[in-house]
């Protein structure tokens, strides 16, 4: 895939190695998705479900040692192939059939996304489309550069319903992202039910930025999101932001404030004014109850304790708090993760630190032996405006074009921080200025694709010139999926095509989301 080559294959993220073959595979009406190992059955079913609506094919998923025949897609696990790693795969497309091999179901799942992206974009439409469903022959070897490839969604400032979150999980999966960090609590709202402290949501969830109605996830809702994500090999990372950003919690339980008086709900967008009462023992009963329930609900390995912008917490108190909470997280069997400010406190080597602004704090974390998740606000904050005249978004870290979100490298971002200090990258979508799917789509897409590629693809060979041609080819796919991405300048987006067989009047092809941007 040299710079001058056409954007084939238009895969995002760019795979490690692509070798074009001879001829074309056509996915036909009688194709089957044959599974060689029971463990891979779920992935085969998932692939069939992805392809059925647009193709209209049955795509049965027979298990067992069954022979495959011409025209089938075959999924198999090869535990022995160490070179494929935990998420890598090898995809072979020949005129006679498709073979996908990986060491793990997760690897097969990542490979399925590649096959999906090799098919015409219309395969991602929700209703029957005209074929043919051709894939040029190719062999792809692939594995990720970083283990942590995430996105954060702030459901505290504005609440996003379960269906919206799960739709986002589907989109993360398409681009091989594997973490969804949910910022569940902030000054403006507490969004997860906690059985031992029912007022957190009964009172603390009723507000949002701008005074909207708020909302929250029941524990059942949250479990549903976790399971939905797990089926797509996405790990949910829950964040309970402390000791700052706690106005909603204190509005429900006044004893969490040093003065013991519950503040009024907050619907503005200032930060840094609230703090838990650090030297009160009750505070730690609260922390233990909340983190205990969140840990029990979360099969993932990490609990994010926030720790950012605790501007009204005294520094010694802050250090004391972080150390104490670190013990609570461990006692509940999880690894702690926090925003970069936690590097001001003594932290364990196993703690992860999320860089967003200060290089010095990233260096301090590394000096303590901890590793970093990189979310530089000037690159990976999806809530920054694209340009000065963007309607949505903030601007405190500058404007972030599609190019700027793409054109950086984790190994050279921060002096004194090298590749081995970095577990990966995470895009962050704060929601002060958005409350709808359309707003989310507009800010996240297409910039999220760039972050996904930075997390997955090797640095060598990545260039904006080559990437933007591949990115353009994702416009029709995002259109087919109903994603209202920003058709930002600098990318030669193909004209949106009316969907064959769906409707004649163009208005009916355009979801409300597409009208933004
Ligand atoms: C900073 S980044 C914050 C958030 C805001 C965001 C807006 C970080 C850890 N804290 O509270 O929502 O800026 O871009």
mmCIF file of N, CA and C and ligand atoms in Angstrom, residues 154 157 183 186 239 241 245 269 271 307-309 339-341 354 356 377 381 383-384 394 396 428 430-432, ligand 1:
data_model
loop_
_atom_site.group_PDB
_atom_site.id
_atom_site.type_symbol
_atom_site.label_atom_id
_atom_site.label_comp_id
_atom_site.label_asym_id
_atom_site.label_seq_id
_atom_site.Cartn_x
_atom_site.Cartn_y
_atom_site.Cartn_z
ATOM 1 N N UNK A 154 -18.446 10.255 28.046
ATOM 2 C CA UNK A 154 -18.908 10.934 29.260
ATOM 3 C C UNK A 154 -20.442 10.890 29.268
ATOM 4 N N UNK A 157 -22.204 14.292 31.961
ATOM 5 C CA UNK A 157 -22.687 15.635 31.574
ATOM 6 C C UNK A 157 -24.004 15.517 30.833
ATOM 7 N N UNK A 183 -17.503 7.194 31.605
ATOM 8 C CA UNK A 183 -17.364 8.198 32.666
ATOM 9 C C UNK A 183 -18.752 8.351 33.294
ATOM 10 N N UNK A 186 -20.316 12.574 37.418
ATOM 11 C CA UNK A 186 -19.682 13.888 37.393
ATOM 12 C C UNK A 186 -20.539 14.847 38.204
ATOM 13 N N UNK A 239 -15.780 4.317 35.185
ATOM 14 C CA UNK A 239 -15.127 5.371 35.968
ATOM 15 C C UNK A 239 -16.097 5.983 36.967
ATOM 16 N N UNK A 241 -15.714 9.097 39.252
ATOM 17 C CA UNK A 241 -14.753 10.200 39.353
ATOM 18 C C UNK A 241 -14.718 10.763 40.782
ATOM 19 N N UNK A 245 -15.350 16.424 41.119
ATOM 20 C CA UNK A 245 -16.451 16.065 40.210
ATOM 21 C C UNK A 245 -17.550 15.264 40.923
ATOM 22 N N UNK A 269 -21.017 24.107 33.307
ATOM 23 C CA UNK A 269 -19.894 23.300 32.802
ATOM 24 C C UNK A 269 -18.549 23.697 33.418
ATOM 25 N N UNK A 271 -15.524 23.266 36.193
ATOM 26 C CA UNK A 271 -14.956 22.072 36.839
ATOM 27 C C UNK A 271 -14.180 22.500 38.081
ATOM 28 N N UNK A 307 -9.940 11.134 39.510
ATOM 29 C CA UNK A 307 -8.777 11.787 40.095
ATOM 30 C C UNK A 307 -8.404 13.095 39.410
ATOM 31 N N UNK A 308 -9.130 13.477 38.367
ATOM 32 C CA UNK A 308 -8.791 14.683 37.615
ATOM 33 C C UNK A 308 -9.341 15.939 38.282
ATOM 34 N N UNK A 309 -8.654 17.032 38.032
ATOM 35 C CA UNK A 309 -9.138 18.383 38.350
ATOM 36 C C UNK A 309 -9.719 18.492 39.758
ATOM 37 N N UNK A 339 -6.909 9.400 35.965
ATOM 38 C CA UNK A 339 -6.372 10.486 35.143
ATOM 39 C C UNK A 339 -4.995 10.878 35.671
ATOM 40 N N UNK A 340 -4.218 11.536 34.833
ATOM 41 C CA UNK A 340 -2.793 11.777 35.105
ATOM 42 C C UNK A 340 -2.489 12.390 36.469
ATOM 43 N N UNK A 341 -3.421 13.146 37.036
ATOM 44 C CA UNK A 341 -3.158 13.790 38.325
ATOM 45 C C UNK A 341 -2.806 12.792 39.421
ATOM 46 N N UNK A 354 -3.749 7.781 32.993
ATOM 47 C CA UNK A 354 -4.269 8.261 31.714
ATOM 48 C C UNK A 354 -3.830 9.692 31.461
ATOM 49 N N UNK A 356 -3.620 13.206 29.778
ATOM 50 C CA UNK A 356 -4.484 14.053 28.951
ATOM 51 C C UNK A 356 -3.894 15.427 28.689
ATOM 52 N N UNK A 377 -5.205 15.731 24.961
ATOM 53 C CA UNK A 377 -6.386 16.555 24.644
ATOM 54 C C UNK A 377 -6.249 17.243 23.291
ATOM 55 N N UNK A 381 -8.989 14.267 22.046
ATOM 56 C CA UNK A 381 -10.239 14.717 22.655
ATOM 57 C C UNK A 381 -11.255 14.991 21.545
ATOM 58 N N UNK A 383 -14.089 15.901 21.806
ATOM 59 C CA UNK A 383 -15.006 17.017 22.068
ATOM 60 C C UNK A 383 -14.399 18.361 21.680
ATOM 61 N N UNK A 384 -13.172 18.390 21.156
ATOM 62 C CA UNK A 384 -12.654 19.653 20.641
ATOM 63 C C UNK A 384 -13.284 19.933 19.277
ATOM 64 N N UNK A 394 -15.844 22.023 22.316
ATOM 65 C CA UNK A 394 -15.138 23.029 23.108
ATOM 66 C C UNK A 394 -13.845 23.363 22.389
ATOM 67 N N UNK A 396 -10.825 24.545 24.436
ATOM 68 C CA UNK A 396 -9.751 24.895 25.387
ATOM 69 C C UNK A 396 -8.411 24.275 25.003
ATOM 70 N N UNK A 428 -11.305 10.465 23.786
ATOM 71 C CA UNK A 428 -12.236 10.842 24.857
ATOM 72 C C UNK A 428 -13.306 11.764 24.305
ATOM 73 N N UNK A 430 -16.058 14.017 25.783
ATOM 74 C CA UNK A 430 -16.772 14.715 26.858
ATOM 75 C C UNK A 430 -18.026 15.320 26.245
ATOM 76 N N UNK A 431 -19.082 15.398 27.037
ATOM 77 C CA UNK A 431 -20.376 15.678 26.402
ATOM 78 C C UNK A 431 -21.044 16.972 26.887
ATOM 79 N N UNK A 432 -20.231 17.957 27.264
ATOM 80 C CA UNK A 432 -20.834 19.239 27.643
ATOM 81 C C UNK A 432 -21.704 19.811 26.525
HETATM 82 C C1 LIG B 1 -11.234 18.292 31.112
HETATM 83 S S1 LIG B 1 -9.841 15.837 30.815
HETATM 84 C C2 LIG B 1 -11.845 17.372 31.935
HETATM 85 C C3 LIG B 1 -13.296 17.183 31.847
HETATM 86 C C4 LIG B 1 -13.927 18.075 30.831
HETATM 87 C C5 LIG B 1 -13.041 18.155 29.617
HETATM 88 C C6 LIG B 1 -13.625 18.930 28.491
HETATM 89 C C7 LIG B 1 -10.290 15.635 32.218
HETATM 90 C C8 LIG B 1 -9.683 14.518 32.893
HETATM 91 N N1 LIG B 1 -11.178 16.486 32.739
HETATM 92 O O1 LIG B 1 -13.877 17.357 33.118
HETATM 93 O O2 LIG B 1 -15.163 17.542 30.499
HETATM 94 O O3 LIG B 1 -11.822 18.746 29.995
HETATM 95 O O4 LIG B 1 -12.832 18.837 27.352
#
